Amino acid sequence: MTHEAGSRLMRNSSTGFDIFCRVVDNYGDIGVCWRLARLLEQLNPGATIRLRVDNLQALARIEPTIDPALREQTKCGVAVTLWTENTLDATPQDVVIEAFACDLPQQFIARMIKRDSLCINLEYLSAEKWVEGCHGLPSPGQNGLRKYFFFPGFTTATGGLLREPDLLKARDSWLAQPDSRWRLLEEIGMGQPLIDGLRSGWRQVYLFCYPSAPADDLIHALDVQDTPTVLIVPSGVYPSLRDRSTGKVHVFEAPFVSQEDFDHLLWCSDLNFVRGEDSLVRAIWAGRPFVWQIYPQEHDAHLAKLSAWLELSRFSAPVTQLLQAWNSATPTLALRELRVALTPAVMDEWRERAAYRCEELSSRCDLAQNLVDFCAKNRRKE
Ligand code: TRH
């Protein structure tokens, strides 16, 4: 079935979606679910899209219009509900998305079976090869529940990556109006001297990382550059950097912003440092050089994922070495690699590669559309 046919089918039948999300830690789980919920709403106008999340504070941090005191609210066409045990007596929608194996309550599963809802087990993003073989497979049944694995990924044999329609066009027109950038920096509290510095050609670096990142190495590497840097760090992400400004590096602690403004900050930075899952994808769509810190897992399980992603991404050797160093615990390794990566020749090549990879990946169907098509195909028993 073509993408168009799939989405038509879903629209005609006005398919409703329930998304269940448990916030394990950080913002990735809710970041992905909130983005997906809004995309499903756009693809299925008029249908009920319900997001149940067990931590409204986390959502409010990345979506300031959410009131964490309200157990039920509708934002951007999505019904947002605090997930507690007693909110589960509702009728399940046609499709129920269990995000990141968040374990639905038995009582709700029984209702899904009765209603013949389709259950989608939305998994974490990985570039590992085995994902292609598991994407779309039925998950062994629970008393007749129709459940499938849905894997995001970087190849056409996976569920793809979340991307809003016309995102790159929106990015390019935002960047074509530099006043939007200066306004945003002012709104997040950056002082005029730093904005003036950026207007005069200083480098802007955005740093969203885990506490284990070698951020000191970054400060040292930037401090020996000819061009001064404004280093934007979201509040609470690396508090010890607050007092680490040097002659050449101006650390600016920014508040958390909406996902839309988060994109804007990535779009207008010369170099981005991102982490986890969703901000990796956003850095790709920014089309600019970025360094990714993968979410650390027990027994270094994340290292295989990192290697798989590096292999697929085909960066130049200095950039690949920097990405490995940024994710390793070896002291000062990143400093050496950062110094190499920040040289003009490496940066130029990196810029080109980032822009190319963004174009390449954005030519593929996005995850929300793939999911809608998949559900249209598997929705009813034959
Ligand atoms: O916050 P994270 O580290 O989330 C992690 C990862 O997703 C990891 O894979 C997962 O297993 C773990 O959570 C439980 O990084 P991530 O995925 O980039 O999510 C951050 C989200 O926060 C993303 O949607 C962007 C958003 N964000 C904003 O909207 N505004 C901001 O100011 C900032 C800093 C982030």
Tab-separated table of C-alpha atoms and ligand atoms in Angstrom:
chain	number	residue	atom	x	y	z
A	1	MET	CA	0.000	0.000	0.000
A	2	THR	CA	1.319	3.496	-0.783
A	3	HIS	CA	1.759	6.114	1.945
A	4	GLU	CA	-1.110	8.086	0.476
A	5	ALA	CA	-3.462	5.098	0.395
A	6	GLY	CA	-2.597	4.245	3.985
A	7	SER	CA	-3.245	7.687	5.341
A	8	ARG	CA	-6.488	7.975	3.342
A	9	LEU	CA	-7.714	4.772	4.877
A	10	MET	CA	-6.890	5.988	8.352
A	11	ARG	CA	-8.538	9.352	7.722
A	12	ASN	CA	-11.707	7.785	6.359
A	13	SER	CA	-12.004	5.550	9.357
A	14	SER	CA	-11.007	8.391	11.699
A	15	THR	CA	-8.731	6.148	13.693
A	16	GLY	CA	-8.174	7.104	17.298
A	17	PHE	CA	-4.877	6.557	19.104
A	18	ASP	CA	-4.040	6.108	22.773
A	19	ILE	CA	-0.391	6.667	23.623
A	20	PHE	CA	0.883	5.453	26.982
A	21	CYS	CA	4.120	6.916	28.303
A	22	ARG	CA	6.033	6.324	31.523
A	23	VAL	CA	8.752	8.852	32.204
A	24	VAL	CA	11.704	6.678	33.215
A	25	ASP	CA	14.083	9.583	33.593
A	26	ASN	CA	15.056	12.647	31.595
A	27	TYR	CA	12.876	13.924	28.751
A	28	GLY	CA	13.313	11.469	25.886
A	29	ASP	CA	10.307	9.242	26.566
A	30	ILE	CA	7.868	12.102	26.834
A	31	GLY	CA	9.721	14.096	24.162
A	32	VAL	CA	9.124	11.365	21.579
A	33	CYS	CA	5.528	10.676	22.698
A	34	TRP	CA	4.505	14.331	22.675
A	35	ARG	CA	5.971	14.865	19.225
A	36	LEU	CA	4.333	11.677	17.915
A	37	ALA	CA	0.946	12.591	19.432
A	38	ARG	CA	0.898	15.949	17.637
A	39	LEU	CA	1.940	14.373	14.356
A	40	LEU	CA	-0.795	11.733	14.624
A	41	GLU	CA	-3.291	14.495	15.284
A	42	GLN	CA	-2.225	16.250	12.096
A	43	LEU	CA	-2.451	13.038	10.088
A	44	ASN	CA	-5.869	12.074	11.506
A	45	PRO	CA	-7.838	15.302	11.826
A	46	GLY	CA	-10.966	14.850	13.895
A	47	ALA	CA	-9.878	11.576	15.484
A	48	THR	CA	-9.188	11.288	19.208
A	49	ILE	CA	-5.502	11.290	20.034
A	50	ARG	CA	-4.973	10.695	23.723
A	51	LEU	CA	-1.622	10.859	25.484
A	52	ARG	CA	-1.503	9.315	28.949
A	53	VAL	CA	1.667	10.153	30.810
A	54	ASP	CA	2.584	9.438	34.419
A	55	ASN	CA	4.593	12.651	34.912
A	56	LEU	CA	3.061	15.917	33.753
A	57	GLN	CA	5.932	17.967	35.218
A	58	ALA	CA	8.333	16.453	32.694
A	59	LEU	CA	5.966	17.295	29.846
A	60	ALA	CA	5.457	20.848	31.150
A	61	ARG	CA	9.213	21.421	31.023
A	62	ILE	CA	9.306	20.890	27.246
A	63	GLU	CA	5.775	22.158	26.541
A	64	PRO	CA	5.186	25.301	28.619
A	65	THR	CA	1.454	25.439	27.744
A	66	ILE	CA	0.859	22.279	29.823
A	67	ASP	CA	-0.457	22.866	33.332
A	68	PRO	CA	0.951	20.051	35.481
A	69	ALA	CA	-1.824	20.595	38.036
A	70	LEU	CA	-4.517	19.590	35.531
A	71	ARG	CA	-5.142	15.866	35.192
A	72	GLU	CA	-6.996	16.343	31.905
A	73	GLN	CA	-6.290	19.008	29.302
A	74	THR	CA	-6.324	19.335	25.536
A	75	LYS	CA	-3.298	20.909	23.867
A	76	CYS	CA	-2.545	21.058	20.138
A	77	GLY	CA	-5.574	18.826	19.557
A	78	VAL	CA	-4.173	16.107	21.843
A	79	ALA	CA	-6.070	15.001	24.963
A	80	VAL	CA	-3.372	14.869	27.630
A	81	THR	CA	-4.211	12.834	30.729
A	82	LEU	CA	-2.260	12.059	33.855
A	83	TRP	CA	-1.794	8.293	33.838
A	84	THR	CA	-2.906	6.891	37.152
A	85	GLU	CA	-4.517	3.536	37.792
A	86	ASN	CA	-8.009	5.007	38.097
A	87	THR	CA	-7.910	6.775	34.736
A	88	LEU	CA	-7.951	3.433	32.974
A	89	ASP	CA	-11.647	2.665	32.918
A	90	ALA	CA	-11.976	4.449	29.560
A	91	THR	CA	-12.643	2.584	26.321
A	92	PRO	CA	-9.411	1.935	24.400
A	93	GLN	CA	-8.972	3.653	21.023
A	94	ASP	CA	-8.553	1.739	17.757
A	95	VAL	CA	-4.786	1.803	18.180
A	96	VAL	CA	-2.954	1.769	21.503
A	97	ILE	CA	0.721	2.689	21.518
A	98	GLU	CA	2.706	1.244	24.369
A	99	ALA	CA	5.768	3.453	24.278
A	100	PHE	CA	9.101	1.885	25.190
A	101	ALA	CA	7.590	-1.256	26.719
A	102	CYS	CA	5.845	0.769	29.421
A	103	ASP	CA	3.637	-2.176	30.477
A	104	LEU	CA	-0.068	-1.516	30.219
A	105	PRO	CA	-2.316	-2.533	33.114
A	106	GLN	CA	-3.979	-5.945	32.677
A	107	GLN	CA	-7.424	-4.465	33.156
A	108	PHE	CA	-6.863	-2.151	30.181
A	109	ILE	CA	-5.396	-4.951	28.055
A	110	ALA	CA	-8.567	-6.971	28.651
A	111	ARG	CA	-10.601	-4.058	27.287
A	112	MET	CA	-8.321	-3.786	24.259
A	113	ILE	CA	-8.855	-7.474	23.458
A	114	LYS	CA	-12.588	-7.073	23.774
A	115	ARG	CA	-12.588	-4.079	21.473
A	116	ASP	CA	-10.014	-5.618	19.103
A	117	SER	CA	-7.686	-2.620	19.435
A	118	LEU	CA	-4.363	-2.870	17.718
A	119	CYS	CA	-1.426	-2.594	20.100
A	120	ILE	CA	1.884	-1.092	18.966
A	121	ASN	CA	5.004	-1.612	20.995
A	122	LEU	CA	7.014	1.489	20.052
A	123	GLU	CA	10.665	0.756	20.726
A	124	TYR	CA	13.795	2.846	21.269
A	125	LEU	CA	15.799	4.150	18.331
A	126	SER	CA	18.837	2.152	17.315
A	127	ALA	CA	20.981	1.876	14.193
A	128	GLU	CA	21.808	-1.775	14.887
A	129	LYS	CA	21.226	-4.150	11.980
A	130	TRP	CA	18.933	-6.569	13.883
A	131	VAL	CA	16.308	-3.817	14.158
A	132	GLU	CA	15.396	-4.264	10.486
A	133	GLY	CA	14.550	-7.925	11.089
A	134	CYS	CA	12.364	-7.195	14.114
A	135	HIS	CA	10.523	-4.120	12.907
A	136	GLY	CA	6.865	-4.895	12.273
A	137	LEU	CA	6.945	-8.408	13.756
A	138	PRO	CA	3.969	-9.579	15.797
A	139	SER	CA	4.687	-9.750	19.498
A	140	PRO	CA	3.702	-13.182	20.865
A	141	GLY	CA	0.069	-12.924	21.880
A	142	GLN	CA	-1.512	-12.243	25.210
A	143	ASN	CA	-4.882	-13.963	24.996
A	144	GLY	CA	-5.634	-12.646	21.551
A	145	LEU	CA	-4.224	-9.135	21.849
A	146	ARG	CA	-2.920	-8.101	18.425
A	147	LYS	CA	0.404	-6.520	19.200
A	148	TYR	CA	3.326	-5.556	16.924
A	149	PHE	CA	6.844	-4.246	17.390
A	150	PHE	CA	7.490	-0.909	15.756
A	151	PHE	CA	11.130	0.157	15.592
A	152	PRO	CA	12.277	3.646	14.689
A	153	GLY	CA	15.427	3.614	12.622
A	154	PHE	CA	17.661	5.129	10.005
A	155	THR	CA	16.923	2.816	7.071
A	156	THR	CA	13.850	2.201	4.934
A	157	ALA	CA	13.478	-1.280	6.454
A	158	THR	CA	12.608	0.308	9.826
A	159	GLY	CA	9.856	2.631	11.066
A	160	GLY	CA	11.958	5.714	10.247
A	161	LEU	CA	12.502	8.934	12.182
A	162	LEU	CA	9.989	11.458	13.495
A	163	ARG	CA	9.868	14.508	11.240
A	164	GLU	CA	7.164	17.136	10.928
A	165	PRO	CA	5.874	17.856	7.390
A	166	ASP	CA	7.886	20.623	5.728
A	167	LEU	CA	10.255	20.819	8.686
A	168	LEU	CA	13.278	21.641	6.557
A	169	LYS	CA	11.395	24.345	4.677
A	170	ALA	CA	10.326	25.855	8.020
A	171	ARG	CA	13.942	25.691	9.182
A	172	ASP	CA	15.241	27.446	6.102
A	173	SER	CA	12.674	30.224	6.215
A	174	TRP	CA	13.316	30.767	9.965
A	175	LEU	CA	17.036	31.038	9.290
A	176	ALA	CA	16.409	33.436	6.410
A	177	GLN	CA	15.067	35.939	8.962
A	178	PRO	CA	17.938	36.498	11.398
A	179	ASP	CA	15.790	38.770	13.580
A	180	SER	CA	13.933	35.662	14.758
A	181	ARG	CA	17.217	34.373	16.130
A	182	TRP	CA	18.103	37.570	18.006
A	183	ARG	CA	14.562	37.771	19.379
A	184	LEU	CA	14.725	34.194	20.642
A	185	LEU	CA	18.095	34.726	22.325
A	186	GLU	CA	16.721	37.842	24.006
A	187	GLU	CA	13.602	35.964	25.131
A	188	ILE	CA	15.673	33.264	26.796
A	189	GLY	CA	17.535	35.949	28.731
A	190	MET	CA	20.817	36.305	26.861
A	191	GLY	CA	22.359	39.719	27.506
A	192	GLN	CA	22.993	42.252	24.765
A	193	PRO	CA	26.826	41.974	24.880
A	194	LEU	CA	26.649	38.260	24.004
A	195	ILE	CA	24.028	38.846	21.317
A	196	ASP	CA	26.197	41.622	19.874
A	197	GLY	CA	29.157	39.249	19.940
A	198	LEU	CA	27.164	36.655	17.986
A	199	ARG	CA	26.015	39.321	15.545
A	200	SER	CA	29.647	40.169	14.930
A	201	GLY	CA	30.533	36.562	14.101
A	202	TRP	CA	31.231	34.774	17.380
A	203	ARG	CA	30.602	31.057	17.373
A	204	GLN	CA	27.405	29.686	18.987
A	205	VAL	CA	27.623	26.241	20.560
A	206	TYR	CA	24.652	24.475	22.166
A	207	LEU	CA	25.436	21.870	24.816
A	208	PHE	CA	22.796	19.316	25.868
A	209	CYS	CA	24.628	16.399	27.460
A	210	TYR	CA	24.744	13.996	30.421
A	211	PRO	CA	26.770	14.791	33.543
A	212	SER	CA	29.451	12.309	32.418
A	213	ALA	CA	30.295	14.349	29.288
A	214	PRO	CA	33.847	15.763	29.148
A	215	ALA	CA	32.537	19.332	29.168
A	216	ASP	CA	35.796	20.681	30.648
A	217	ASP	CA	37.580	19.488	27.533
A	218	LEU	CA	35.094	21.428	25.445
A	219	ILE	CA	35.777	24.631	27.391
A	220	HIS	CA	39.545	24.151	26.999
A	221	ALA	CA	39.281	23.427	23.281
A	222	LEU	CA	37.075	26.457	22.623
A	223	ASP	CA	39.235	28.720	24.766
A	224	VAL	CA	42.208	28.389	22.412
A	225	GLN	CA	40.205	29.255	19.286
A	226	ASP	CA	40.625	32.652	17.616
A	227	THR	CA	36.870	33.227	17.546
A	228	PRO	CA	35.079	33.692	20.891
A	229	THR	CA	32.231	31.300	21.682
A	230	VAL	CA	28.875	31.644	23.374
A	231	LEU	CA	28.212	28.249	24.948
A	232	ILE	CA	24.485	27.784	25.609
A	233	VAL	CA	23.696	25.178	28.274
A	234	PRO	CA	20.110	24.376	29.330
A	235	SER	CA	19.498	24.965	32.997
A	236	GLY	CA	20.297	22.011	35.268
A	237	VAL	CA	22.083	20.068	32.544
A	238	TYR	CA	25.643	20.811	33.682
A	239	PRO	CA	25.437	23.204	36.655
A	240	SER	CA	29.197	23.292	37.310
A	241	LEU	CA	29.742	25.009	33.950
A	242	ARG	CA	27.909	28.095	35.167
A	243	ASP	CA	31.122	29.607	36.543
A	244	ARG	CA	33.438	28.313	33.871
A	245	SER	CA	33.436	31.254	31.458
A	246	THR	CA	36.930	32.139	30.238
A	247	GLY	CA	38.362	34.959	28.114
A	248	LYS	CA	37.096	33.268	24.956
A	249	VAL	CA	34.182	31.146	26.184
A	250	HIS	CA	31.022	32.775	27.500
A	251	VAL	CA	28.820	30.219	29.222
A	252	PHE	CA	25.141	31.116	29.116
A	253	GLU	CA	22.658	29.043	31.085
A	254	ALA	CA	19.369	28.996	29.168
A	255	PRO	CA	15.962	27.989	30.487
A	256	PHE	CA	14.297	24.880	29.071
A	257	VAL	CA	12.228	25.907	26.059
A	258	SER	CA	9.440	24.329	23.998
A	259	GLN	CA	10.407	21.640	21.488
A	260	GLU	CA	9.856	24.217	18.754
A	261	ASP	CA	12.335	26.672	20.273
A	262	PHE	CA	14.691	23.812	21.046
A	263	ASP	CA	14.790	23.224	17.284
A	264	HIS	CA	15.391	26.930	16.700
A	265	LEU	CA	18.393	26.880	19.034
A	266	LEU	CA	19.846	23.876	17.213
A	267	TRP	CA	19.207	25.476	13.830
A	268	CYS	CA	21.078	28.672	14.665
A	269	SER	CA	24.069	27.120	16.464
A	270	ASP	CA	27.341	26.474	14.660
A	271	LEU	CA	27.918	23.286	16.603
A	272	ASN	CA	25.440	21.244	18.642
A	273	PHE	CA	26.002	18.706	21.386
A	274	VAL	CA	22.960	16.499	21.892
A	275	ARG	CA	22.129	13.390	23.883
A	276	GLY	CA	19.727	10.463	24.062
A	277	GLU	CA	17.238	9.851	21.316
A	278	ASP	CA	14.976	12.708	20.346
A	279	SER	CA	17.580	15.492	20.365
A	280	LEU	CA	19.823	13.315	18.164
A	281	VAL	CA	17.107	13.290	15.520
A	282	ARG	CA	16.522	17.030	15.907
A	283	ALA	CA	20.258	17.685	15.457
A	284	ILE	CA	20.150	15.641	12.254
A	285	TRP	CA	17.282	17.790	10.935
A	286	ALA	CA	19.229	20.946	11.849
A	287	GLY	CA	21.687	19.840	9.150
A	288	ARG	CA	24.619	21.256	11.135
A	289	PRO	CA	27.649	19.620	12.726
A	290	PHE	CA	26.778	17.895	15.994
A	291	VAL	CA	28.252	15.612	18.599
A	292	TRP	CA	26.014	12.931	20.081
A	293	GLN	CA	26.252	11.525	23.582
A	294	ILE	CA	24.406	8.236	23.676
A	295	TYR	CA	22.275	7.334	26.727
A	296	PRO	CA	24.598	5.188	28.862
A	297	GLN	CA	23.368	1.671	29.608
A	298	GLU	CA	24.477	-1.041	32.000
A	299	HIS	CA	27.437	-3.210	30.947
A	300	ASP	CA	28.269	-0.713	28.175
A	301	ALA	CA	25.409	-2.048	26.066
A	302	HIS	CA	25.195	1.387	24.459
A	303	LEU	CA	28.628	1.052	22.828
A	304	ALA	CA	27.365	-1.431	20.224
A	305	LYS	CA	24.576	1.017	19.390
A	306	LEU	CA	27.053	3.849	19.074
A	307	SER	CA	29.296	1.830	16.722
A	308	ALA	CA	26.331	0.849	14.565
A	309	TRP	CA	25.270	4.471	14.271
A	310	LEU	CA	28.794	5.657	13.480
A	311	GLU	CA	29.117	3.036	10.775
A	312	LEU	CA	25.880	4.141	9.171
A	313	SER	CA	26.627	7.863	9.465
A	314	ARG	CA	29.975	7.767	7.636
A	315	PHE	CA	31.554	10.867	9.190
A	316	SER	CA	35.166	11.766	8.456
A	317	ALA	CA	37.797	10.072	10.636
A	318	PRO	CA	38.398	13.097	12.922
A	319	VAL	CA	34.658	13.494	13.558
A	320	THR	CA	34.190	9.773	14.210
A	321	GLN	CA	37.101	9.860	16.671
A	322	LEU	CA	35.613	12.868	18.411
A	323	LEU	CA	32.242	11.124	18.740
A	324	GLN	CA	33.956	8.097	20.252
A	325	ALA	CA	35.991	10.246	22.621
A	326	TRP	CA	32.948	12.270	23.713
A	327	ASN	CA	31.275	8.996	24.695
A	328	SER	CA	34.286	7.512	26.445
A	329	ALA	CA	35.357	7.952	30.031
A	330	THR	CA	39.040	8.414	29.134
A	331	PRO	CA	40.198	11.748	30.569
A	332	THR	CA	41.355	14.423	28.096
A	333	LEU	CA	40.810	12.162	25.062
A	334	ALA	CA	38.018	14.440	23.884
A	335	LEU	CA	40.236	17.515	24.239
A	336	ARG	CA	42.669	16.193	21.634
A	337	GLU	CA	39.864	15.207	19.263
A	338	LEU	CA	37.997	18.484	19.740
A	339	ARG	CA	41.101	20.462	18.818
A	340	VAL	CA	41.379	18.513	15.575
A	341	ALA	CA	37.663	18.680	14.800
A	342	LEU	CA	37.533	22.446	15.317
A	343	THR	CA	40.127	23.155	12.640
A	344	PRO	CA	38.578	24.934	9.627
A	345	ALA	CA	39.181	22.117	7.126
A	346	VAL	CA	37.529	19.499	9.341
A	347	MET	CA	34.638	21.829	10.214
A	348	ASP	CA	33.984	22.595	6.523
A	349	GLU	CA	33.832	18.927	5.617
A	350	TRP	CA	31.690	18.210	8.694
A	351	ARG	CA	29.208	20.940	7.704
A	352	GLU	CA	28.863	19.439	4.246
A	353	ARG	CA	28.426	15.918	5.574
A	354	ALA	CA	25.787	17.022	8.125
A	355	ALA	CA	23.799	18.860	5.454
A	356	TYR	CA	24.022	15.897	3.083
A	357	ARG	CA	22.978	13.351	5.717
A	358	CYS	CA	20.009	15.526	6.674
A	359	GLU	CA	18.836	15.666	3.043
A	360	GLU	CA	19.383	11.954	2.589
A	361	LEU	CA	17.396	10.935	5.681
A	362	SER	CA	14.651	13.479	5.095
A	363	SER	CA	13.933	12.038	1.659
A	364	ARG	CA	12.418	9.011	3.432
A	365	CYS	CA	8.945	8.673	4.858
A	366	ASP	CA	8.754	9.794	8.479
A	367	LEU	CA	7.880	7.639	11.457
A	368	ALA	CA	4.375	8.992	12.093
A	369	GLN	CA	3.286	8.407	8.499
A	370	ASN	CA	4.899	4.966	8.497
A	371	LEU	CA	3.021	4.151	11.682
A	372	VAL	CA	-0.300	5.328	10.264
A	373	ASP	CA	0.276	3.185	7.163
A	374	PHE	CA	1.281	0.198	9.271
A	375	CYS	CA	-1.850	0.503	11.412
A	376	ALA	CA	-4.083	0.857	8.371
A	377	LYS	CA	-2.686	-2.396	7.058
A	378	ASN	CA	-2.972	-4.312	10.324
A	379	ARG	CA	-5.953	-2.737	11.932
A	380	ARG	CA	-8.698	-5.320	11.464
A	381	LYS	CA	-8.552	-9.056	11.535
A	382	GLU	CA	-9.157	-10.453	8.032
B	1	TRH	O1	16.442	13.781	27.968
B	1	TRH	P1	17.136	12.683	27.255
B	1	TRH	O2	18.441	12.314	27.796
B	1	TRH	O3	16.201	11.409	27.213
B	1	TRH	C1	16.668	10.084	27.377
B	1	TRH	C2	16.891	9.408	26.039
B	1	TRH	O4	15.801	9.523	25.168
B	1	TRH	C3	17.182	7.960	26.245
B	1	TRH	O5	17.320	7.312	24.993
B	1	TRH	C4	16.073	7.346	27.046
B	1	TRH	O6	16.298	6.024	27.214
B	1	TRH	C5	15.992	8.061	28.381
B	1	TRH	O7	15.711	9.417	28.144
B	1	TRH	C6	14.960	7.474	29.296
B	1	TRH	O8	17.377	13.100	25.718
B	1	TRH	P2	16.400	13.246	24.461
B	1	TRH	O9	15.930	11.925	24.004
B	1	TRH	O10	17.106	14.054	23.487
B	1	TRH	O11	15.134	14.055	24.987
B	1	TRH	C7	15.178	15.400	25.291
B	1	TRH	C8	13.854	16.043	24.903
B	1	TRH	O12	13.752	17.309	25.531
B	1	TRH	C9	13.745	16.294	23.411
B	1	TRH	O13	12.398	16.055	22.992
B	1	TRH	C10	14.036	17.764	23.278
B	1	TRH	C11	13.436	18.288	24.560
B	1	TRH	N1	13.934	19.579	25.027
B	1	TRH	C12	13.134	20.675	24.863
B	1	TRH	O14	12.042	20.583	24.275
B	1	TRH	N2	13.556	21.879	25.342
B	1	TRH	C13	14.768	22.045	25.938
B	1	TRH	O15	15.109	23.174	26.340
B	1	TRH	C14	15.610	20.892	26.068
B	1	TRH	C15	16.968	21.049	26.694
B	1	TRH	C16	15.157	19.682	25.621
